[in-house]
XYZ file of C-alpha atoms in Angstrom:
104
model
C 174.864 9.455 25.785
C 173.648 13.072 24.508
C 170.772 14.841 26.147
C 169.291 17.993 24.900
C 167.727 20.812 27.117
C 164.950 22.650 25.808
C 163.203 25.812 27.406
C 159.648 26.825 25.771
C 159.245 29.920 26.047
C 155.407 31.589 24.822
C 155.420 35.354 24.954
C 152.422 37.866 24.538
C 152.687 38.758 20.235
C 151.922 42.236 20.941
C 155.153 42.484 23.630
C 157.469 40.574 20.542
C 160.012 43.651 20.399
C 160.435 43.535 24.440
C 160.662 40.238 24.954
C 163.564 39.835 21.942
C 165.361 42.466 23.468
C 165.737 41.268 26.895
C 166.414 37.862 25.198
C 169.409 39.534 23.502
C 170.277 40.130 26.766
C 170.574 36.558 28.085
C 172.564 35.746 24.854
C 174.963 38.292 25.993
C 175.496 36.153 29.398
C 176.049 33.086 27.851
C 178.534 34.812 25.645
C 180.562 36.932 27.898
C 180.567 34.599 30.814
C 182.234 30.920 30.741
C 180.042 29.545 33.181
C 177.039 30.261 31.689
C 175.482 27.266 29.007
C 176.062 27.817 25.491
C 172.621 27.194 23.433
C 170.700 28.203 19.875
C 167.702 30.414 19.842
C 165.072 29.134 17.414
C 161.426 30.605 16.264
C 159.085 28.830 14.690
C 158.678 29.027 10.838
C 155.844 26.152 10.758
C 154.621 23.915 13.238
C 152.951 23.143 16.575
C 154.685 26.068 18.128
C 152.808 29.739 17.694
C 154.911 32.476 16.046
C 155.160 34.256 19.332
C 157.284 31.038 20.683
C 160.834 31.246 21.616
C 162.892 27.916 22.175
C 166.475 27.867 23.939
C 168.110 24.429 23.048
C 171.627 23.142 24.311
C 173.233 19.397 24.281
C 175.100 18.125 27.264
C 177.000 14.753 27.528
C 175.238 13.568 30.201
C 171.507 14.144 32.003
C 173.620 15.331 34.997
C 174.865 17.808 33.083
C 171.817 19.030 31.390
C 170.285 18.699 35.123
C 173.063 20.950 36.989
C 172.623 23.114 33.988
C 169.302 23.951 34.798
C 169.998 24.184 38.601
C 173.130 26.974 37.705
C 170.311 29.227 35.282
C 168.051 28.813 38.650
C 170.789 30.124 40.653
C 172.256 33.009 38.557
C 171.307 35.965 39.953
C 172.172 37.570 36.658
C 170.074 35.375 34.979
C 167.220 35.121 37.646
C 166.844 39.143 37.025
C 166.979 39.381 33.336
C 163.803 36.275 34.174
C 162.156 38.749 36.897
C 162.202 41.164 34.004
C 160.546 39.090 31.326
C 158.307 37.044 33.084
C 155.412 39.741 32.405
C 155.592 38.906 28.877
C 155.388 34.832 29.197
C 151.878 33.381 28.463
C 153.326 30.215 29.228
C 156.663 28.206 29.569
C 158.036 24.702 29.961
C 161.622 22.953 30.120
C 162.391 19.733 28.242
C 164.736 17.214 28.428
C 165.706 14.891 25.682
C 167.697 11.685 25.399
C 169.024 10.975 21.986
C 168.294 7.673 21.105
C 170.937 6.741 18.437
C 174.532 8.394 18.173
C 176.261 8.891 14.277
């Protein structure tokens, strides 16, 4: 069964250019080191989601995967200070986990 983990992530508009930057950042991690999970960076076009919305998305195998995922990104200390650093920007975030209901 696939599960998908989603992170939410609303930033202040005026602090766009900041918060993409240190977001670069993170992308670097999950590139240059194995351990880290591999997801896709969306923005909104249209939809529910504001403009100044950033979501991180990544599919796992199993919901203990997508689970132990989230307890590694909680653990990084890499990651937890490139967070420390961009938390003044958030007006708001959320995580998400989906289930898919139907495989191909």
């Amino acid at each position: 069964m696939a599960y998908k983990l989603r992170l939410v992530q609303r930033f202040h508009a005026a602090s766009r250019a900041e918060f993409l930057e240190l977001e670069q950042r993170f992308a670097m991690l999950e590139r240059e080191i194995f351990a880290f999970p591999k997801g896709r960076r969306y923005m909104p076009y249209s939809g529910r989601e504001a403009m100044n919305t950033l979501i991180w998305e990544c599919e796992f195998d199993s919901l203990d995967a997508a689970q132990q995922a989230v307890a590694f990104l909680e653990q990084d200390a890499r990651h937890e200070e490139l967070a420390r650093l961009q938390l003044p920007y958030f007006q708001d975030s959320y995580t998400e986990i989906y289930k898919l209901l139907e495989e191909s």
